[in-house]
Every structure is written in structure tokens, then in C-alpha cells.
Amino acid sequence: AMSDLNLPLIVITAAHGLPDGANKAFGRYFRMVRYEEAVKWPEEERKAVVGVVNFGHFHIDGKFCKKFTSLKVVSNIGVGVDHIDVKDLKEKGIYVGHTPGVLSTTVAEMAFTLMLAAARNLIQADRYCHSDRDVPSSRPTNMFMGQDLYGKAVGIVGMGAIGKEIGVRCKAFGMKIFYHNRKPCTKQEETTAGSAKYCENLSELLKISDFVFLVVPLTKSTRNLISTNEFKAMKTTAHLINVARGGVVDTKALVNALKTKEIASAALDVTEPEPLPLSHELKELPNAILVPHIGSATRECRLRMTYMALDNLRLGLSSNSLIRTPGEIPTESEVEKINARYQERLEAEDHKLT
């Protein structure tokens, strides 16, 4: 959208467009052009671009920045920045912003939804009722037997902001919470996260957990974190829930573990590759629940993410500072403040953006 020509120019990298309400929010302060358009411009015109707003998995690195030589800020709508070469950009003096905190409760709710669906065979039961196999007169009484959440052990791999919110919710359901992190949380944080207990060893956590949640960023050290040995360590009755990144799990090993019933099921918001090709093995498996990376896909959450990305962009351009840069771990009180700020703003702005 070409608006006021005096506004700073930004490029949008988002294969399927920005979240609802974002065009209006950014449009107040910036002229926006889609990446596909901007690339065709002559070099002289591309020099006007000062910022990039990214939504989705568009690869941004030094090579990308050569196309826009006046670039100052890359603002990512989302937490994960495995598609952005942060180090490369920093060396070029370009700020990178992301949006942690504002999606923690939403993604935790999704993780919880996946756990409930897995524990009670919800998806299979729904499919059954929608199919012509469901003959009410001869319906067996012991169909789709699930398991209680109450009293079960939960293993949270990655006790960051999202992990803590998962802990809070599991505690409310009467579950026992264990977690694995590079280093233990403070006693206060453990208490807040549902009286969580630290497991120094990942395999020790996997051995005792009935439900395993993956909530770590994708890095060199977390790629294929869950592979053949890890599935061997898990209970045969355990469920794996991944709301992190597909690459944290070794897909081949996962398919094998599900086929051989080494674990009970997997519920995945993310996969490797993503999206899965049409004929992928995971799609054939009845004990795999698959959803298309919708962990933060609520209206409220996407707006909070949008506002934060907008603030990151404006701050980066005006005062050379950002609310959030990848790699800085926000403290609990910082996360709470960020959350409260954007929740208030959501409630105040809501009527303007619909």
C-alpha cells in the first residue's frame, strides 16, 4: 500500500501476508512494499528501504541485506529466529527484533490442547463419528480408551516463558512437573511453574514422564535433540508434544518410534520438513496428531505480536534500541511487564483494528 510519501519505507517478507490488523497498524507509521515488488526496483529506489518486517520462515542474511543497503532494522513477528542470520546482521550494524513473552500463554494453551487431544484420542474419536463406520446401534462401550492427566508426570524440555505457562496449567490439572534446561531455574520460578523439579539429565526426564513437551529454540545444540536413544528412554505409554520447531525432533526416528509403538503418540504443531510433503509417512500414522504450526494463531496473540514488532521497528529506527533482541533472556518480571503492556494495548486498540 502506497501511503504518505514522507513516511519511512519498509519491506514486508511474508509469503501469506501479515496477520490481520497488522497492515493497518504498520500503515500508520510506514510506507510498505512487498519484498517481491521491492526486489524488482532499481538499486537507487531500494536505498529508501530502512526496515524489514518478517512474518513466517523467510530466510534473511547478509546476502539479503545487500539488496537494501540502507537497512537498519529487521523486525520479526514471532519468537523463533532460526531463519534469520542474527550474527551476520549484527556485524553489519543491523538490529534484529523478535516478540517473546506476548505469545507464551497462547502457545501454552495450544500445547495443552494437544496434550488433551492425545490423552483422550480426541482426533481419532472425532474422525470416527464423522465417518460411516459409526453405527450407533452396535457401538462398542470401550472405544477410544484414554488416560487421565491427573497424577501424571509431565516433562518440560525448555523451561522458558512458554514452558513455565505450560507448568502452571499442568499443575492446575493435578499433574507432577519435571523439567530439563541448560541450567536450573530459581526456586521462585520453579514454584511459579507448578512446583517444577529440575532434571539435570534429559534421559532421566524422559524415563519418568507420561507427557513430554518440547519448548526449546532450534539451535545447533537442539537439532535432533530427540532421536533414537531418546525414544528408547521414553515410556511406551508416553506422548510427545512439540510446539517448538520440527528440527528439534529427528523425523525418521519419530516415524519409527510411532510405527513400532515405542511411544504411544506424538502431537505436533511443527514438523521437519514443514509443511510435510503430501505423501509423508507421518501422515499415514494414526498415532500422530498433526496441526499446521498454529501455536500462536489466535486473533489476540497475533495482534500482541504485531504491536511488539511495530515497537521494535520504531524504536530501532529512532533510538537505536529494541524492546527485545534474540539472545537476551528476559527475566520473569520483564516478561510479565511486556505481557501486561501489550494486553492493555490490545484491549484499548481492539475496536480500531476490526
mmCIF file of C-alpha atoms in Angstrom:
data_model
loop_
_atom_site.group_PDB
_atom_site.id
_atom_site.type_symbol
_atom_site.label_atom_id
_atom_site.label_comp_id
_atom_site.label_asym_id
_atom_site.label_seq_id
_atom_site.Cartn_x
_atom_site.Cartn_y
_atom_site.Cartn_z
ATOM 1 C CA ALA A 1 0.000 0.000 0.000
ATOM 2 C CA MET A 2 1.483 3.336 -1.012
ATOM 3 C CA SER A 3 0.501 5.859 1.610
ATOM 4 C CA ASP A 4 2.051 9.167 2.682
ATOM 5 C CA LEU A 5 5.299 9.511 0.717
ATOM 6 C CA ASN A 6 7.075 11.147 3.662
ATOM 7 C CA LEU A 7 6.743 8.028 5.798
ATOM 8 C CA PRO A 8 9.782 5.724 6.087
ATOM 9 C CA LEU A 9 9.752 2.775 3.690
ATOM 10 C CA ILE A 10 9.720 -0.830 4.900
ATOM 11 C CA VAL A 11 9.749 -4.162 3.103
ATOM 12 C CA ILE A 12 7.358 -6.957 4.097
ATOM 13 C CA THR A 13 8.633 -10.534 3.874
ATOM 14 C CA ALA A 14 5.600 -12.742 4.459
ATOM 15 C CA ALA A 15 4.609 -15.399 1.949
ATOM 16 C CA HIS A 16 0.975 -15.267 3.034
ATOM 17 C CA GLY A 17 0.773 -11.639 4.117
ATOM 18 C CA LEU A 18 0.884 -10.138 7.607
ATOM 19 C CA PRO A 19 -1.536 -11.105 10.410
ATOM 20 C CA ASP A 20 -4.968 -9.443 10.437
ATOM 21 C CA GLY A 21 -4.784 -5.858 11.648
ATOM 22 C CA ALA A 22 -1.034 -5.588 11.028
ATOM 23 C CA ASN A 23 -1.262 -3.697 7.737
ATOM 24 C CA LYS A 24 -3.359 -1.049 9.418
ATOM 25 C CA ALA A 25 -1.069 -0.843 12.463
ATOM 26 C CA PHE A 26 2.174 -0.551 10.449
ATOM 27 C CA GLY A 27 0.498 1.646 7.833
ATOM 28 C CA ARG A 28 0.111 4.457 10.372
ATOM 29 C CA TYR A 29 3.873 4.899 10.576
ATOM 30 C CA PHE A 30 5.352 3.389 7.412
ATOM 31 C CA ARG A 31 5.014 3.014 3.687
ATOM 32 C CA MET A 32 5.004 -0.703 2.974
ATOM 33 C CA VAL A 33 6.116 -2.670 -0.044
ATOM 34 C CA ARG A 34 6.106 -6.428 -0.518
ATOM 35 C CA TYR A 35 9.535 -7.995 -0.954
ATOM 36 C CA GLU A 36 8.516 -9.490 -4.322
ATOM 37 C CA GLU A 37 7.885 -5.960 -5.613
ATOM 38 C CA ALA A 38 10.853 -4.226 -3.988
ATOM 39 C CA VAL A 39 13.385 -6.658 -5.466
ATOM 40 C CA LYS A 40 12.401 -5.555 -8.966
ATOM 41 C CA TRP A 41 13.123 -1.906 -8.186
ATOM 42 C CA PRO A 42 16.329 -0.244 -9.406
ATOM 43 C CA GLU A 43 19.080 -0.073 -6.775
ATOM 44 C CA GLU A 44 18.607 3.673 -6.292
ATOM 45 C CA GLU A 45 14.978 3.201 -5.217
ATOM 46 C CA ARG A 46 15.805 0.247 -2.967
ATOM 47 C CA LYS A 47 18.090 2.573 -0.994
ATOM 48 C CA ALA A 48 14.980 4.136 0.562
ATOM 49 C CA VAL A 49 14.180 0.913 2.466
ATOM 50 C CA VAL A 50 15.098 1.278 6.154
ATOM 51 C CA GLY A 51 13.282 -1.666 7.724
ATOM 52 C CA VAL A 52 12.021 -5.194 7.154
ATOM 53 C CA VAL A 53 9.021 -6.789 8.826
ATOM 54 C CA ASN A 54 9.053 -10.564 8.646
ATOM 55 C CA PHE A 55 6.221 -12.985 9.360
ATOM 56 C CA GLY A 56 6.923 -16.651 8.661
ATOM 57 C CA HIS A 57 10.039 -18.500 7.560
ATOM 58 C CA PHE A 58 11.669 -16.165 5.092
ATOM 59 C CA HIS A 59 15.463 -16.536 5.089
ATOM 60 C CA ILE A 60 17.200 -13.246 5.957
ATOM 61 C CA ASP A 61 21.009 -12.994 5.905
ATOM 62 C CA GLY A 62 23.863 -10.767 4.727
ATOM 63 C CA LYS A 63 23.103 -11.551 1.089
ATOM 64 C CA PHE A 64 19.549 -10.337 1.569
ATOM 65 C CA CYS A 65 20.840 -7.099 3.136
ATOM 66 C CA LYS A 66 22.999 -6.337 0.095
ATOM 67 C CA LYS A 67 19.769 -5.692 -1.793
ATOM 68 C CA PHE A 68 18.749 -2.998 0.697
ATOM 69 C CA THR A 69 21.861 -1.032 1.588
ATOM 70 C CA SER A 70 20.159 1.449 3.958
ATOM 71 C CA LEU A 71 18.579 -1.284 6.072
ATOM 72 C CA LYS A 72 18.679 -0.574 9.834
ATOM 73 C CA VAL A 73 16.159 -2.915 11.477
ATOM 74 C CA VAL A 74 14.705 -6.360 10.824
ATOM 75 C CA SER A 75 11.608 -6.860 12.962
ATOM 76 C CA ASN A 76 10.355 -10.426 13.259
ATOM 77 C CA ILE A 77 6.713 -11.108 14.163
ATOM 78 C CA GLY A 78 7.385 -14.242 16.223
ATOM 79 C CA VAL A 79 9.915 -15.598 18.715
ATOM 80 C CA GLY A 80 11.905 -18.109 16.669
ATOM 81 C CA VAL A 81 14.670 -16.560 14.574
ATOM 82 C CA ASP A 82 16.267 -19.715 13.159
ATOM 83 C CA HIS A 83 15.525 -18.305 9.675
ATOM 84 C CA ILE A 84 17.448 -15.071 10.380
ATOM 85 C CA ASP A 85 21.239 -14.903 10.478
ATOM 86 C CA VAL A 86 21.300 -12.693 13.575
ATOM 87 C CA LYS A 87 25.099 -12.742 13.897
ATOM 88 C CA ASP A 88 25.610 -11.730 10.268
ATOM 89 C CA LEU A 89 23.141 -8.853 10.593
ATOM 90 C CA LYS A 90 24.603 -7.630 13.888
ATOM 91 C CA GLU A 91 28.053 -7.457 12.290
ATOM 92 C CA LYS A 92 26.544 -5.239 9.596
ATOM 93 C CA GLY A 93 25.078 -2.979 12.301
ATOM 94 C CA ILE A 94 21.512 -4.080 11.617
ATOM 95 C CA TYR A 95 19.180 -4.550 14.576
ATOM 96 C CA VAL A 96 17.060 -7.694 14.821
ATOM 97 C CA GLY A 97 13.904 -7.673 16.944
ATOM 98 C CA HIS A 98 11.550 -10.516 17.886
ATOM 99 C CA THR A 99 8.442 -10.955 20.055
ATOM 100 C CA PRO A 100 8.922 -13.219 23.096
ATOM 101 C CA GLY A 101 6.580 -13.019 26.066
ATOM 102 C CA VAL A 102 3.462 -11.923 24.218
ATOM 103 C CA LEU A 103 2.748 -15.380 22.829
ATOM 104 C CA SER A 104 3.660 -17.524 25.848
ATOM 105 C CA THR A 105 0.131 -18.074 27.182
ATOM 106 C CA THR A 106 -1.279 -18.680 23.699
ATOM 107 C CA VAL A 107 1.327 -21.278 22.722
ATOM 108 C CA ALA A 108 0.999 -22.908 26.163
ATOM 109 C CA GLU A 109 -2.749 -23.191 25.578
ATOM 110 C CA MET A 110 -2.037 -24.893 22.250
ATOM 111 C CA ALA A 111 0.453 -27.284 23.849
ATOM 112 C CA PHE A 112 -2.172 -28.109 26.451
ATOM 113 C CA THR A 113 -4.815 -28.626 23.762
ATOM 114 C CA LEU A 114 -2.509 -31.103 22.005
ATOM 115 C CA MET A 115 -1.892 -32.965 25.269
ATOM 116 C CA LEU A 116 -5.617 -33.270 25.969
ATOM 117 C CA ALA A 117 -6.307 -34.412 22.407
ATOM 118 C CA ALA A 118 -3.566 -37.062 22.651
ATOM 119 C CA ALA A 119 -4.567 -38.302 26.102
ATOM 120 C CA ARG A 120 -8.219 -38.792 25.140
ATOM 121 C CA ASN A 121 -7.836 -39.902 21.483
ATOM 122 C CA LEU A 122 -9.963 -36.900 20.624
ATOM 123 C CA ILE A 123 -8.989 -36.608 16.955
ATOM 124 C CA GLN A 124 -9.494 -40.305 16.227
ATOM 125 C CA ALA A 125 -12.835 -40.265 18.059
ATOM 126 C CA ASP A 126 -13.985 -37.229 16.109
ATOM 127 C CA ARG A 127 -12.982 -38.835 12.805
ATOM 128 C CA TYR A 128 -14.845 -41.976 13.777
ATOM 129 C CA CYS A 129 -18.070 -40.074 14.480
ATOM 130 C CA HIS A 130 -17.756 -38.244 11.181
ATOM 131 C CA SER A 131 -17.279 -41.488 9.277
ATOM 132 C CA ASP A 132 -19.802 -44.069 8.128
ATOM 133 C CA ARG A 133 -18.166 -46.637 10.425
ATOM 134 C CA ASP A 134 -20.061 -45.140 13.359
ATOM 135 C CA VAL A 135 -23.111 -47.367 13.684
ATOM 136 C CA PRO A 136 -24.818 -46.220 16.908
ATOM 137 C CA SER A 137 -26.724 -49.473 17.455
ATOM 138 C CA SER A 138 -23.528 -51.532 17.605
ATOM 139 C CA ARG A 139 -21.114 -49.019 19.081
ATOM 140 C CA PRO A 140 -18.679 -50.743 21.492
ATOM 141 C CA THR A 141 -18.546 -49.275 25.010
ATOM 142 C CA ASN A 142 -14.769 -49.382 25.445
ATOM 143 C CA MET A 143 -13.848 -47.364 22.387
ATOM 144 C CA PHE A 144 -11.107 -44.767 22.428
ATOM 145 C CA MET A 145 -9.968 -45.509 25.951
ATOM 146 C CA GLY A 146 -7.690 -42.696 27.026
ATOM 147 C CA GLN A 147 -5.759 -41.905 30.159
ATOM 148 C CA ASP A 148 -6.134 -39.417 32.994
ATOM 149 C CA LEU A 149 -3.944 -36.367 33.213
ATOM 150 C CA TYR A 150 -4.473 -36.227 36.971
ATOM 151 C CA GLY A 151 -1.483 -37.570 38.887
ATOM 152 C CA LYS A 152 0.648 -37.996 35.755
ATOM 153 C CA ALA A 153 4.229 -36.789 35.278
ATOM 154 C CA VAL A 154 4.946 -34.022 32.800
ATOM 155 C CA GLY A 155 8.420 -33.423 31.379
ATOM 156 C CA ILE A 156 9.036 -29.931 30.026
ATOM 157 C CA VAL A 157 12.134 -29.654 27.837
ATOM 158 C CA GLY A 158 12.988 -25.938 27.833
ATOM 159 C CA MET A 159 11.629 -24.045 30.846
ATOM 160 C CA GLY A 160 11.421 -20.588 29.299
ATOM 161 C CA ALA A 161 8.389 -18.301 29.251
ATOM 162 C CA ILE A 162 6.210 -20.814 27.354
ATOM 163 C CA GLY A 163 7.444 -23.787 29.395
ATOM 164 C CA LYS A 164 6.514 -22.002 32.626
ATOM 165 C CA GLU A 165 2.992 -21.299 31.367
ATOM 166 C CA ILE A 166 2.616 -24.985 30.466
ATOM 167 C CA GLY A 167 3.736 -25.850 34.020
ATOM 168 C CA VAL A 168 1.118 -23.545 35.550
ATOM 169 C CA ARG A 169 -1.636 -25.235 33.531
ATOM 170 C CA CYS A 170 -0.451 -28.781 34.253
ATOM 171 C CA LYS A 171 -0.323 -28.018 37.971
ATOM 172 C CA ALA A 172 -3.971 -26.913 37.838
ATOM 173 C CA PHE A 173 -4.810 -30.357 36.427
ATOM 174 C CA GLY A 174 -3.096 -32.103 39.335
ATOM 175 C CA MET A 175 -0.032 -33.219 37.395
ATOM 176 C CA LYS A 176 3.579 -33.549 38.618
ATOM 177 C CA ILE A 177 6.009 -31.317 36.772
ATOM 178 C CA PHE A 178 9.633 -32.024 35.860
ATOM 179 C CA TYR A 179 11.841 -30.004 33.542
ATOM 180 C CA HIS A 180 15.186 -30.050 31.769
ATOM 181 C CA ASN A 181 17.125 -26.887 30.947
ATOM 182 C CA ARG A 182 20.743 -25.978 30.375
ATOM 183 C CA LYS A 183 20.686 -24.666 33.920
ATOM 184 C CA PRO A 184 18.089 -24.854 36.703
ATOM 185 C CA CYS A 185 15.550 -22.068 37.243
ATOM 186 C CA THR A 186 15.433 -20.150 40.518
ATOM 187 C CA LYS A 187 13.386 -21.691 43.355
ATOM 188 C CA GLN A 188 10.848 -18.902 42.885
ATOM 189 C CA GLU A 189 10.489 -19.683 39.160
ATOM 190 C CA GLU A 190 10.099 -23.393 39.908
ATOM 191 C CA THR A 191 7.320 -22.646 42.383
ATOM 192 C CA THR A 192 5.527 -20.378 39.905
ATOM 193 C CA ALA A 193 5.789 -23.032 37.183
ATOM 194 C CA GLY A 194 3.748 -25.504 39.214
ATOM 195 C CA SER A 195 6.393 -26.611 41.754
ATOM 196 C CA ALA A 196 8.564 -27.950 38.946
ATOM 197 C CA LYS A 197 11.519 -30.245 39.716
ATOM 198 C CA TYR A 198 14.787 -29.988 37.786
ATOM 199 C CA CYS A 199 16.259 -32.966 35.920
ATOM 200 C CA GLU A 200 19.872 -32.369 35.001
ATOM 201 C CA ASN A 201 19.758 -35.283 32.600
ATOM 202 C CA LEU A 202 17.408 -35.315 29.629
ATOM 203 C CA SER A 203 17.211 -39.125 29.607
ATOM 204 C CA GLU A 204 16.260 -39.127 33.294
ATOM 205 C CA LEU A 205 13.381 -36.743 32.485
ATOM 206 C CA LEU A 206 12.230 -38.885 29.561
ATOM 207 C CA LYS A 207 12.211 -42.071 31.667
ATOM 208 C CA ILE A 208 9.734 -40.679 34.201
ATOM 209 C CA SER A 209 7.460 -38.538 32.001
ATOM 210 C CA ASP A 210 3.996 -39.517 30.783
ATOM 211 C CA PHE A 211 3.825 -36.393 28.624
ATOM 212 C CA VAL A 212 6.910 -34.732 27.161
ATOM 213 C CA PHE A 213 6.683 -31.124 25.957
ATOM 214 C CA LEU A 214 9.337 -29.687 23.652
ATOM 215 C CA VAL A 215 9.671 -25.911 24.050
ATOM 216 C CA VAL A 216 13.278 -25.121 23.058
ATOM 217 C CA PRO A 217 14.555 -22.842 20.300
ATOM 218 C CA LEU A 218 16.133 -24.544 17.276
ATOM 219 C CA THR A 219 19.908 -24.176 17.530
ATOM 220 C CA LYS A 220 22.926 -26.311 16.633
ATOM 221 C CA SER A 221 22.716 -27.986 20.028
ATOM 222 C CA THR A 222 18.957 -28.684 19.918
ATOM 223 C CA ARG A 223 18.734 -30.008 16.348
ATOM 224 C CA ASN A 224 17.625 -33.678 16.519
ATOM 225 C CA LEU A 225 17.645 -33.402 20.319
ATOM 226 C CA ILE A 226 15.001 -36.144 20.369
ATOM 227 C CA SER A 227 16.253 -39.103 18.339
ATOM 228 C CA THR A 228 16.503 -42.916 18.535
ATOM 229 C CA ASN A 229 18.014 -43.107 22.046
ATOM 230 C CA GLU A 230 15.579 -40.568 23.444
ATOM 231 C CA PHE A 231 12.570 -42.528 22.145
ATOM 232 C CA LYS A 232 14.081 -45.668 23.703
ATOM 233 C CA ALA A 233 14.275 -43.838 27.039
ATOM 234 C CA MET A 234 10.617 -42.781 26.914
ATOM 235 C CA LYS A 235 7.771 -44.873 28.350
ATOM 236 C CA THR A 236 5.791 -46.878 25.772
ATOM 237 C CA THR A 237 2.692 -45.132 27.170
ATOM 238 C CA ALA A 238 4.179 -41.634 26.801
ATOM 239 C CA HIS A 239 3.057 -38.863 24.476
ATOM 240 C CA LEU A 240 5.399 -36.375 22.804
ATOM 241 C CA ILE A 241 4.112 -32.831 22.256
ATOM 242 C CA ASN A 242 6.168 -30.500 20.059
ATOM 243 C CA VAL A 243 5.341 -26.788 19.889
ATOM 244 C CA ALA A 244 8.971 -25.729 19.336
ATOM 245 C CA ARG A 245 10.472 -26.396 15.909
ATOM 246 C CA GLY A 246 10.245 -29.528 13.787
ATOM 247 C CA GLY A 247 14.029 -29.847 13.610
ATOM 248 C CA VAL A 248 14.266 -30.454 17.370
ATOM 249 C CA VAL A 249 12.997 -33.972 16.603
ATOM 250 C CA ASP A 250 14.673 -36.468 14.278
ATOM 251 C CA THR A 251 11.711 -37.176 11.973
ATOM 252 C CA LYS A 252 12.961 -40.592 10.835
ATOM 253 C CA ALA A 253 13.408 -41.755 14.415
ATOM 254 C CA LEU A 254 9.962 -40.353 15.295
ATOM 255 C CA VAL A 255 8.212 -42.238 12.483
ATOM 256 C CA ASN A 256 9.947 -45.406 13.604
ATOM 257 C CA ALA A 257 9.027 -44.882 17.279
ATOM 258 C CA LEU A 258 5.365 -44.347 16.361
ATOM 259 C CA LYS A 259 5.253 -47.316 13.968
ATOM 260 C CA THR A 260 6.814 -49.717 16.457
ATOM 261 C CA LYS A 261 4.695 -48.274 19.314
ATOM 262 C CA GLU A 262 7.867 -47.334 21.200
ATOM 263 C CA ILE A 263 5.827 -44.337 22.379
ATOM 264 C CA ALA A 264 2.032 -44.007 22.472
ATOM 265 C CA SER A 265 1.647 -40.924 20.302
ATOM 266 C CA ALA A 266 3.047 -37.633 19.088
ATOM 267 C CA ALA A 267 1.095 -34.366 18.838
ATOM 268 C CA LEU A 268 2.920 -31.892 16.621
ATOM 269 C CA ASP A 269 2.377 -28.240 15.847
ATOM 270 C CA VAL A 270 5.686 -28.253 13.951
ATOM 271 C CA THR A 271 7.398 -30.777 11.678
ATOM 272 C CA GLU A 272 10.600 -31.275 9.712
ATOM 273 C CA PRO A 273 10.170 -30.611 6.846
ATOM 274 C CA GLU A 274 7.372 -28.066 7.214
ATOM 275 C CA PRO A 275 4.900 -28.313 5.653
ATOM 276 C CA LEU A 276 5.129 -32.076 5.188
ATOM 277 C CA PRO A 277 5.046 -33.317 1.585
ATOM 278 C CA LEU A 278 1.720 -34.851 0.531
ATOM 279 C CA SER A 279 2.881 -38.441 0.772
ATOM 280 C CA HIS A 280 4.866 -38.205 4.015
ATOM 281 C CA GLU A 281 4.917 -41.246 6.334
ATOM 282 C CA LEU A 282 3.814 -39.218 9.363
ATOM 283 C CA LYS A 283 0.503 -38.551 7.612
ATOM 284 C CA GLU A 284 -0.240 -42.275 7.442
ATOM 285 C CA LEU A 285 0.151 -42.853 11.172
ATOM 286 C CA PRO A 286 -2.987 -42.972 13.341
ATOM 287 C CA ASN A 287 -0.965 -42.138 16.483
ATOM 288 C CA ALA A 288 0.324 -38.832 15.120
ATOM 289 C CA ILE A 289 -1.733 -35.672 15.628
ATOM 290 C CA LEU A 290 -0.670 -33.008 13.145
ATOM 291 C CA VAL A 291 -1.588 -29.316 13.049
ATOM 292 C CA PRO A 292 -0.027 -26.741 10.688
ATOM 293 C CA HIS A 293 2.097 -24.534 13.011
ATOM 294 C CA ILE A 294 -0.833 -22.682 14.567
ATOM 295 C CA GLY A 295 0.598 -22.382 18.097
ATOM 296 C CA SER A 296 0.290 -18.593 18.148
ATOM 297 C CA ALA A 297 -2.716 -18.414 15.828
ATOM 298 C CA THR A 298 -5.272 -16.540 17.867
ATOM 299 C CA ARG A 299 -6.535 -13.103 16.976
ATOM 300 C CA GLU A 300 -5.387 -11.625 20.276
ATOM 301 C CA CYS A 301 -1.932 -13.161 20.188
ATOM 302 C CA ARG A 302 -1.200 -12.132 16.614
ATOM 303 C CA LEU A 303 -2.166 -8.551 17.445
ATOM 304 C CA ARG A 304 0.064 -8.501 20.541
ATOM 305 C CA MET A 305 2.914 -9.841 18.378
ATOM 306 C CA THR A 306 2.182 -7.182 15.758
ATOM 307 C CA TYR A 307 2.273 -4.315 18.273
ATOM 308 C CA MET A 308 5.542 -5.551 19.742
ATOM 309 C CA ALA A 309 7.134 -5.946 16.300
ATOM 310 C CA LEU A 310 5.956 -2.437 15.449
ATOM 311 C CA ASP A 311 7.508 -1.041 18.632
ATOM 312 C CA ASN A 312 10.752 -2.897 17.931
ATOM 313 C CA LEU A 313 10.874 -1.405 14.448
ATOM 314 C CA ARG A 314 10.083 2.162 15.542
ATOM 315 C CA LEU A 315 12.499 2.045 18.479
ATOM 316 C CA GLY A 316 15.263 0.546 16.379
ATOM 317 C CA LEU A 317 14.921 3.305 13.804
ATOM 318 C CA SER A 318 14.549 6.211 16.230
ATOM 319 C CA SER A 319 16.644 5.436 19.286
ATOM 320 C CA ASN A 320 18.877 2.561 18.221
ATOM 321 C CA SER A 321 17.391 0.303 20.867
ATOM 322 C CA LEU A 322 14.915 -2.563 20.795
ATOM 323 C CA ILE A 323 12.484 -3.974 23.306
ATOM 324 C CA ARG A 324 13.713 -7.476 22.510
ATOM 325 C CA THR A 325 16.757 -8.793 20.714
ATOM 326 C CA PRO A 326 17.272 -12.540 20.248
ATOM 327 C CA GLY A 327 19.775 -13.974 22.688
ATOM 328 C CA GLU A 328 18.837 -11.714 25.595
ATOM 329 C CA ILE A 329 16.867 -13.802 28.056
ATOM 330 C CA PRO A 330 14.148 -11.645 29.608
ATOM 331 C CA THR A 331 13.590 -12.053 33.350
ATOM 332 C CA GLU A 332 10.205 -13.182 34.619
ATOM 333 C CA SER A 333 9.207 -9.700 35.707
ATOM 334 C CA GLU A 334 10.231 -8.286 32.320
ATOM 335 C CA VAL A 335 8.082 -10.863 30.549
ATOM 336 C CA GLU A 336 5.159 -10.031 32.828
ATOM 337 C CA LYS A 337 5.570 -6.305 32.147
ATOM 338 C CA ILE A 338 5.795 -6.850 28.386
ATOM 339 C CA ASN A 339 2.725 -9.065 28.506
ATOM 340 C CA ALA A 340 0.661 -6.649 30.561
ATOM 341 C CA ARG A 341 1.623 -3.736 28.309
ATOM 342 C CA TYR A 342 0.515 -5.445 25.099
ATOM 343 C CA GLN A 343 -2.592 -6.976 26.614
ATOM 344 C CA GLU A 344 -3.702 -3.470 27.712
ATOM 345 C CA ARG A 345 -2.905 -2.084 24.306
ATOM 346 C CA LEU A 346 -4.846 -4.913 22.663
ATOM 347 C CA GLU A 347 -7.898 -4.069 24.726
ATOM 348 C CA ALA A 348 -7.546 -0.347 24.021
ATOM 349 C CA GLU A 349 -6.912 -0.638 20.267
ATOM 350 C CA ASP A 350 -9.132 -3.589 19.572
ATOM 351 C CA HIS A 351 -12.129 -1.693 18.238
ATOM 352 C CA LYS A 352 -9.919 0.424 15.939
ATOM 353 C CA LEU A 353 -8.455 -2.513 14.061
ATOM 354 C CA THR A 354 -11.511 -4.604 13.345
#
